[in-house]
C-alpha positions as CSV (number, residue, x, y, z in Angstrom):
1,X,10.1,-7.9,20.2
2,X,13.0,-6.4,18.9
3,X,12.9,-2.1,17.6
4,X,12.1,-1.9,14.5
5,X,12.7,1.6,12.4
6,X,9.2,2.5,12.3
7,X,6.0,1.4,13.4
8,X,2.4,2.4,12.7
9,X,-0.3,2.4,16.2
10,X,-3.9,1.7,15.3
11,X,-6.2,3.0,17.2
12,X,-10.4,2.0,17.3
13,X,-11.4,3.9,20.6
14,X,-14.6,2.8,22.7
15,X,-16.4,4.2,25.8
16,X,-14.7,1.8,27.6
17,X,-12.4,0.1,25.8
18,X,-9.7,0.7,23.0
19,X,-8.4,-1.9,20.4
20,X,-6.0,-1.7,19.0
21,X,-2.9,-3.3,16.4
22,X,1.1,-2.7,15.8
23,X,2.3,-2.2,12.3
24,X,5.9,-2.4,11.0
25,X,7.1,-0.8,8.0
26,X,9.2,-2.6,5.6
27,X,11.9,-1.1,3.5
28,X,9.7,-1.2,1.0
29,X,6.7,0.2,2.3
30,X,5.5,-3.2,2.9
31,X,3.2,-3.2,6.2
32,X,4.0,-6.2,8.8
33,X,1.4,-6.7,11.6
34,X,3.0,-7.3,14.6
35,X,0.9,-7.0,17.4
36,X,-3.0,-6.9,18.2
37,X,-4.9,-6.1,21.2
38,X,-7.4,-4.4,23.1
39,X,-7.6,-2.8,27.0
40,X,-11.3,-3.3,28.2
41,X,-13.2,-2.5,31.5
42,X,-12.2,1.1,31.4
43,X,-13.3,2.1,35.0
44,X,-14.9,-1.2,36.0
45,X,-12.2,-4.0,35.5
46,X,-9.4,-2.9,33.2
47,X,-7.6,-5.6,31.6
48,X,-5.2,-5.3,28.8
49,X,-4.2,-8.1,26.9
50,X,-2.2,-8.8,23.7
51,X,-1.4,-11.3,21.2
52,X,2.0,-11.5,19.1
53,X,2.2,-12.4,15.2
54,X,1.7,-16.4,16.1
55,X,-1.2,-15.8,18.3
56,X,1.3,-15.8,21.5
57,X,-0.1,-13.5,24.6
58,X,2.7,-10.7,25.1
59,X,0.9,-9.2,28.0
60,X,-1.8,-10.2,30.5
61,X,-2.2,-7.3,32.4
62,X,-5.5,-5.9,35.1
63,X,-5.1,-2.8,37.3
64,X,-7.6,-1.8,40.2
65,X,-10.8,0.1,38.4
66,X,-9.0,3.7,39.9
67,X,-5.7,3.3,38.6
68,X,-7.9,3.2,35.0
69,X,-10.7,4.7,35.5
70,X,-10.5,7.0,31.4
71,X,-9.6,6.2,28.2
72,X,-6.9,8.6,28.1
73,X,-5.3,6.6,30.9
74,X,-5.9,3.7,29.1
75,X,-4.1,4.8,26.3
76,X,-1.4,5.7,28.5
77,X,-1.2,1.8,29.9
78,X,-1.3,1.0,26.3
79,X,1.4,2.9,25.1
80,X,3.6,2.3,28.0
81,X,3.4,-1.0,27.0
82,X,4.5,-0.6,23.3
83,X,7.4,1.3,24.7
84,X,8.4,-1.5,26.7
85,X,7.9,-3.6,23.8
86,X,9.7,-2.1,20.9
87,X,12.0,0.2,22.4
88,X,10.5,3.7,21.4
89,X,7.4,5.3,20.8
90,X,5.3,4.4,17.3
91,X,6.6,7.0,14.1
92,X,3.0,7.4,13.8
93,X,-0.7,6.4,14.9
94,X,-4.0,6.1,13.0
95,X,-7.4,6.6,14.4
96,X,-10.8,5.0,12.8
97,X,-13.0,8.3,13.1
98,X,-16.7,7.2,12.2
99,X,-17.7,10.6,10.8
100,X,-15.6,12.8,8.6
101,X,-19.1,15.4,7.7
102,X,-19.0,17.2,4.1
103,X,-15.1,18.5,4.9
104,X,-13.0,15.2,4.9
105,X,-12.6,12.8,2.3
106,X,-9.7,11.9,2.9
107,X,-7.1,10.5,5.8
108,X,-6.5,13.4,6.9
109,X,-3.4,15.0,9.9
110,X,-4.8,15.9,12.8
111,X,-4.2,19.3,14.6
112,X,-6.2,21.7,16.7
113,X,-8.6,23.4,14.2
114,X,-9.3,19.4,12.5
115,X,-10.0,18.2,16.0
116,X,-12.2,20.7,16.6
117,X,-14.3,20.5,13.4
118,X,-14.5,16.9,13.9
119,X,-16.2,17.0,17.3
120,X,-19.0,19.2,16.1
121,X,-19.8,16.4,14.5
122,X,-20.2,14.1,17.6
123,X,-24.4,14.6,17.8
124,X,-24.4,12.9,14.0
125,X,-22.7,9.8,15.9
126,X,-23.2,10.1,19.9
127,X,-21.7,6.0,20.4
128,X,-18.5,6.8,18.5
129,X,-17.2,9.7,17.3
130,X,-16.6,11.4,20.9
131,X,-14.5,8.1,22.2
132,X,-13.2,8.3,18.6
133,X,-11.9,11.8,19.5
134,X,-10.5,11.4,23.5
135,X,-7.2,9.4,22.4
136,X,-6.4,11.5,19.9
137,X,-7.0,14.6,22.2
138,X,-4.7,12.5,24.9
139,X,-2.0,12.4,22.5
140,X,-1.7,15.9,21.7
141,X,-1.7,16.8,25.3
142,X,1.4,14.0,26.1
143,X,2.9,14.2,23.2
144,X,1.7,16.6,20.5
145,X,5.2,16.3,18.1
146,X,3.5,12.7,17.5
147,X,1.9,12.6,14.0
148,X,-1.7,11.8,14.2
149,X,-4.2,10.4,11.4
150,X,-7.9,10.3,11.4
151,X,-9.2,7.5,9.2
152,X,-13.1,7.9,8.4
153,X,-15.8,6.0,7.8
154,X,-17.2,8.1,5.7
155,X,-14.8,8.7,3.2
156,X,-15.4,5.5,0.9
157,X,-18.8,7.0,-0.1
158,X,-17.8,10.6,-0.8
159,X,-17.7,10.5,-4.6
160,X,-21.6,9.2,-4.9
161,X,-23.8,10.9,-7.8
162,X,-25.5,14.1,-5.9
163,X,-29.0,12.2,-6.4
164,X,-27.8,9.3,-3.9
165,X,-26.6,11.5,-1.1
166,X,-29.6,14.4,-1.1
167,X,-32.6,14.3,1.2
168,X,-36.5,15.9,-0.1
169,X,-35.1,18.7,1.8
170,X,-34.4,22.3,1.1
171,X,-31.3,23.1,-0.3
172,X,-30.4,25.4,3.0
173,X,-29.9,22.1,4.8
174,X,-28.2,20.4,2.3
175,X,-25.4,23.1,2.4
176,X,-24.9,22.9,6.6
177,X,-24.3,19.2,5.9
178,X,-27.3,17.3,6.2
179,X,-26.9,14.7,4.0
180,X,-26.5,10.9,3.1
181,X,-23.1,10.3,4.2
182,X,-22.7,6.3,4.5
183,X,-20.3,4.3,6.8
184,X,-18.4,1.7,7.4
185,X,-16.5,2.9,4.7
186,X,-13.1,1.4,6.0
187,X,-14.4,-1.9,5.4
188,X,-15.8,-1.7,2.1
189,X,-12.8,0.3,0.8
190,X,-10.7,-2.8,2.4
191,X,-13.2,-5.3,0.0
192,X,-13.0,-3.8,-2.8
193,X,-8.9,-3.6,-2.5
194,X,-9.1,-7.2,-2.3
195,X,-11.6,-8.4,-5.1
196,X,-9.4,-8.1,-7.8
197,X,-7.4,-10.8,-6.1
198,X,-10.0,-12.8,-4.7
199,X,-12.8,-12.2,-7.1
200,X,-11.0,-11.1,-10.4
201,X,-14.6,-11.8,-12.3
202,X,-16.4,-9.2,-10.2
203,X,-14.0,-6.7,-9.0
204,X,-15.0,-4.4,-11.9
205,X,-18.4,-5.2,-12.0
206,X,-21.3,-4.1,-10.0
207,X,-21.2,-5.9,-6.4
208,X,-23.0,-6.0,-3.2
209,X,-21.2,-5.8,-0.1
210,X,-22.9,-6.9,3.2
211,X,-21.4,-5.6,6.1
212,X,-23.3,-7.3,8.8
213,X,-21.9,-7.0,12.5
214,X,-23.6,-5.3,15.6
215,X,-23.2,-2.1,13.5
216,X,-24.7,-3.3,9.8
217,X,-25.1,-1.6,6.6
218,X,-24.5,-2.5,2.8
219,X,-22.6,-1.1,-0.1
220,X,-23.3,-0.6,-4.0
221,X,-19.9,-0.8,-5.2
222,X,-19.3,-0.1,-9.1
223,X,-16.2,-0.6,-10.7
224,X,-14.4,-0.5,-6.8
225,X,-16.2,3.0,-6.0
226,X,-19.0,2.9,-3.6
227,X,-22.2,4.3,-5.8
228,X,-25.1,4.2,-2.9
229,X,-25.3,3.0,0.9
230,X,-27.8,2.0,3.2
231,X,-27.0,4.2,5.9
232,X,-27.0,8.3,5.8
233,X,-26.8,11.2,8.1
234,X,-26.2,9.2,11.1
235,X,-25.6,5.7,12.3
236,X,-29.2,4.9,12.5
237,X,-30.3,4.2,9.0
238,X,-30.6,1.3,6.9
239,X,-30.4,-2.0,8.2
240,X,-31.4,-3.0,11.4
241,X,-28.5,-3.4,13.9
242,X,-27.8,-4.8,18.0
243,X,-29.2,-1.5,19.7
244,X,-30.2,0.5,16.6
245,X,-33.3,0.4,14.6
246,X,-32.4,1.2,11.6
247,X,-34.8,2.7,8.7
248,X,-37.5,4.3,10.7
249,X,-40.3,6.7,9.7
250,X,-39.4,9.6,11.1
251,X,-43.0,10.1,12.2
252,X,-42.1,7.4,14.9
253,X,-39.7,10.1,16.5
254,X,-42.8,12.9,16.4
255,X,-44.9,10.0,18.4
256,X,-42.4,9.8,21.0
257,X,-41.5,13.5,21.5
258,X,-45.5,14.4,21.5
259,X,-47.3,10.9,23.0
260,X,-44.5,10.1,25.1
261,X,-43.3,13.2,26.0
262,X,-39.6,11.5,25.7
263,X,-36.6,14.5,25.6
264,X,-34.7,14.5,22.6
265,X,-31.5,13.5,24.9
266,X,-34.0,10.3,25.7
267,X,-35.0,9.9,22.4
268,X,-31.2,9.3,21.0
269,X,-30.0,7.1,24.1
270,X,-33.1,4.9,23.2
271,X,-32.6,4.7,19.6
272,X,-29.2,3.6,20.1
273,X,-28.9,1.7,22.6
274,X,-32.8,0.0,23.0
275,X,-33.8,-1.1,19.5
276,X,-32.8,-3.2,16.9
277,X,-32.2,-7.1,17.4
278,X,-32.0,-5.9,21.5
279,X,-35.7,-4.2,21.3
280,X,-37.0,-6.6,18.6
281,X,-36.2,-9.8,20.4
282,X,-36.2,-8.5,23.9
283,X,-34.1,-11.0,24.8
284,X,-30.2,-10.1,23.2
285,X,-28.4,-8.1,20.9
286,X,-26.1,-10.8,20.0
287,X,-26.8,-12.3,16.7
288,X,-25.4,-15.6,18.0
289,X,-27.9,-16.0,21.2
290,X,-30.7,-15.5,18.9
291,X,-29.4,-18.7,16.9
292,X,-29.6,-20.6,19.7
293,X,-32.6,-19.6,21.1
294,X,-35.7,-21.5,21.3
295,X,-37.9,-18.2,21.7
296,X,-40.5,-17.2,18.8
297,X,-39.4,-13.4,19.7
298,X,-35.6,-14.5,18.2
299,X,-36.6,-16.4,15.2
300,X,-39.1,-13.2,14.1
301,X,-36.2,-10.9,14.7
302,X,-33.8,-12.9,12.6
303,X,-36.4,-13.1,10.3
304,X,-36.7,-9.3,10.0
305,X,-33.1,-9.1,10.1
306,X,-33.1,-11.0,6.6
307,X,-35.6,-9.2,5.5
308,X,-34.0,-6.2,5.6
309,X,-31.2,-7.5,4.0
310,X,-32.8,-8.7,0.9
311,X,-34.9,-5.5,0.5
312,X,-31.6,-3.4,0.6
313,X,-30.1,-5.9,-1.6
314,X,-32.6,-5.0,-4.3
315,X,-32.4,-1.5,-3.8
316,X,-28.8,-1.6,-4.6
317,X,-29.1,-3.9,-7.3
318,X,-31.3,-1.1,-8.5
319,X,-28.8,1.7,-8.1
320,X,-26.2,-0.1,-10.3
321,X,-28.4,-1.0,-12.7
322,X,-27.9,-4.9,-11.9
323,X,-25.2,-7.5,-10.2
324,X,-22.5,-9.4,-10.8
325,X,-21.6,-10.4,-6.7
326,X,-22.8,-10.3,-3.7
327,X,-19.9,-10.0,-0.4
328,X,-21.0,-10.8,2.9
329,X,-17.8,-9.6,5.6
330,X,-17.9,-8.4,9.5
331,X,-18.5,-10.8,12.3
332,X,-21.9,-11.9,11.3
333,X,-21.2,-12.0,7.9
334,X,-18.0,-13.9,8.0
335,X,-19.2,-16.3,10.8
336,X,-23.2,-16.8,10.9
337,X,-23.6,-19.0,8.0
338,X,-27.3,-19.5,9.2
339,X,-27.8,-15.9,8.2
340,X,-26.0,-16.6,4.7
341,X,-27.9,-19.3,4.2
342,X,-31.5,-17.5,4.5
343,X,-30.3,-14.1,2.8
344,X,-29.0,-16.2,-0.3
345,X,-32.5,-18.2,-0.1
346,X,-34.5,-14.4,-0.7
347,X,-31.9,-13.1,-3.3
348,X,-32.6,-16.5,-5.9
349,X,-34.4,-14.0,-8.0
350,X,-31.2,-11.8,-8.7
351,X,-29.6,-15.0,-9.8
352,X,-27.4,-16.1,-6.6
353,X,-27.6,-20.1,-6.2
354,X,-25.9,-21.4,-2.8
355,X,-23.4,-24.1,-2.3
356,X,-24.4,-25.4,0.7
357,X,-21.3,-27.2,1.2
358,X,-18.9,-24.5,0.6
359,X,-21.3,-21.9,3.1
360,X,-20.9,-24.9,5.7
361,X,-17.2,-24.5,5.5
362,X,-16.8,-20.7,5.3
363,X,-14.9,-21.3,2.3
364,X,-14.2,-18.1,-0.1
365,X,-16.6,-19.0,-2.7
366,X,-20.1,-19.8,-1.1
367,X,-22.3,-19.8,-4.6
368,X,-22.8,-22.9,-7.1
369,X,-20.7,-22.6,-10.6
370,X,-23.3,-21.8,-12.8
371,X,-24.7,-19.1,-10.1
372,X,-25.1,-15.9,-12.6
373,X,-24.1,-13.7,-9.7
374,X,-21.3,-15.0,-8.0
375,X,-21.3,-14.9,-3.8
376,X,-18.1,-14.8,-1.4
377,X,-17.6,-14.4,1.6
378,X,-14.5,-11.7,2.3
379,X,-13.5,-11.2,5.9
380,X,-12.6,-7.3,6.5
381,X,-9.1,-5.9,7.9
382,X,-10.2,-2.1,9.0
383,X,-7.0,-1.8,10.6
384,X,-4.9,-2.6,7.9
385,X,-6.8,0.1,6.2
386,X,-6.1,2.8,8.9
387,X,-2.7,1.6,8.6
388,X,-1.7,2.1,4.7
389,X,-3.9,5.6,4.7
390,X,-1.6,6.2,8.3
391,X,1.8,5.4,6.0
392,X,1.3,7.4,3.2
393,X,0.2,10.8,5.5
394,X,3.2,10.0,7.2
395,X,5.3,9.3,3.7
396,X,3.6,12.7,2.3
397,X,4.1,14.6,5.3
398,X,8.4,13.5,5.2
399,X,8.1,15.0,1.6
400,X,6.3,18.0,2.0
401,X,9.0,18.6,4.9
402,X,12.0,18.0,2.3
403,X,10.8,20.3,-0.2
404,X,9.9,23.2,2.4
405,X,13.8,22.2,3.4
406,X,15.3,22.7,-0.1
407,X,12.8,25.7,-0.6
């Protein structure tokens, strides 16, 4: 690949793995995806591999489980690599950071005092926001001149009404941040970007997005501003998901601590990582080996994963005051038509009607003509997102540095 003048890194940081993608920038400010990859097996079998423009592999690459044994060091095999590639280091790099809390709503540049405001957030979002955090602290120890973004999932749902993101708590808690914050807000911001060119009829309206993927939630969006989500204070609400349970009664966490004398540490490692489809089915967390299963346990837990779905598809309905579109997007959404197919059957009564033709096919469009509410199926580009918020820190950031030149 030849340089190019400047490039934007995405960054989605696992506990054992990173994805990744490569941005150009245009002379416009157009963005030009270039590359796309991951490194997996952090510590146990590393193995980068990356894909070019045309879907062509540009590296293949394993290492012994010593030689990468952290995601910092990762990250280093990752950026090695770009430099190879392009011929310098990227102008800039954006992270998804799941949890932004009540101080960021907005991409925001990262420095010392943000990074460490963000990680006292990391008990609201154990799975994430930590390996969220370790590239971005690699970085600034290799290279802290490099301009750093954090992107978060949060962010889409910060302008709610104050009724939609309060607890039946006192108001002392509500002012240290416990609150509804919503997520997957990367994605839904990335939807409703794209419905006035895919669904001109509905961008303005009031629409339900489904983002259904191993993490799951849903989105009232109103006139392309989120209005009410189904998850809140943490990652565990709403919908339920692979490892988590979703809505619980938080009685259910009392019974544990007092009849089962779990630890609180034991409490959160179960609830995210032995419930939902996982502890319902007992057999997978993986939406697609419950579709093939034979097993009573999978078909009751795809049942009460549609379940779900519909009753927070009413409740959202209900927040907006009615619906003019229902989105499904993520990898279930965009790829399980099965799922489709049943969700659509329990949301008749809002006045969706399914093609079952154009579900079979995936194709944009999956509700009849006359269907009151309208249904389409939207695949997501999160990166993309992280990318354009990435350019125009980095674009504001050139400008704030010109004026304090001239000044």
């Amino acid at each position: 690949m030849k340089a190019v003048s400047e490039t934007i890194l995405v960054v989605n940081a696992g506990s054992s793995s990173i994805k990744f993608q490569l941005f150009s920038v245009a002379g416009r400010g157009d963005l030009e995806r270039r590359l796309k990859g991951q490194i997996e097996g952090v510590g146990v079998k590393p193995h980068l591999i990356a894909r070019g423009i045309k879907g062509e592999t540009v590296i293949d690459e394993t290492w012994p489980p010593s030689e990468v044994d952290s995601v910092p060091k990762a990250l280093d095999k990752v950026v090695s690599f770009l430099r190879a590639e392009i011929g310098q280091l990227p102008t800039a790099i954006g992270h998804r950071v799941v949890h932004g809390g009540p101080h960021y709503s907005e991409p925001t540049l990262v420095d010392d005092a943000v990074l460490k405001r963000l990680d006292a957030f990391s008990p609201l979002a154990p799975l994430h926001q930590p390996n969220n955090l370790a590239p971005i602290r690699a970085v600034r120890a290799r290279q802290p001149q490099m301009l750093q973004v954090a992107c978060f999932d949060t962010a889409f749902h910060r302008g709610h009404p104050e009724v939609a993101d309060r607890y039946a708590l006192p108001e002392a808690l509500y002012a240290e941040g416990v609150r509804r914050y919503g997520f997957h807000g990367l994605s839904y911001e990335y939807i409703a970007d794209r419905l006035p060119e895919v669904a001109p009829r509905i961008a303005r309206g009031r629409v339900v997005v489904a983002h259904l993927g191993s993490g799951a939630s849903m989105c009232a969006i109103s006139g392309g501003k989120s209005v009410e989500s189904t998850l809140g204070f943490t990652a565990l609400d709403g919908l339920p998901m692979g490892t988590r349970p979703g809505q619980l009664d938080p009685g259910v966490v009392l019974y544990l601590m007092s009849e089962k004398g779990m630890s609180p540490k034991e409490i959160e490692h179960f609830l995210y990582n032995d419930c939902g489809l996982k502890g319902l089915s007992g057999i997978s967390n993986d939406i697609r080996e419950l579709l093939k299963s034979a097993d009573p346990q999978a078909k009751r837990t795809l049942d009460y994963f549609v379940h779900r779905i519909a009753l927070s598809a009413g409740m959202l309905a209900a927040a907006m005051g009615g619906i003019d579109g229902f989105v499904f997007t993520a990898g279930i959404g965009e790829n399980a038509r099965a799922i489709r197919e049943a969700v659509v059957k329990r949301l008749n009564w809002l006045g969706i009607e399914l093609d079952p033709d154009a579900n079979a096919k995936g194709s944009p469009l999956i509700s009849r003509k006359e269907s009151r509410v309208a249904c389409y199926v939207i695949p997501t580009d999160e990166e993309l997102m992280i990318a354009r918020h990435t350019l125009r820190v980095l674009r504001a950031q050139g400008t704030k540095q010109l004026v304090e030149k001239h000044a």
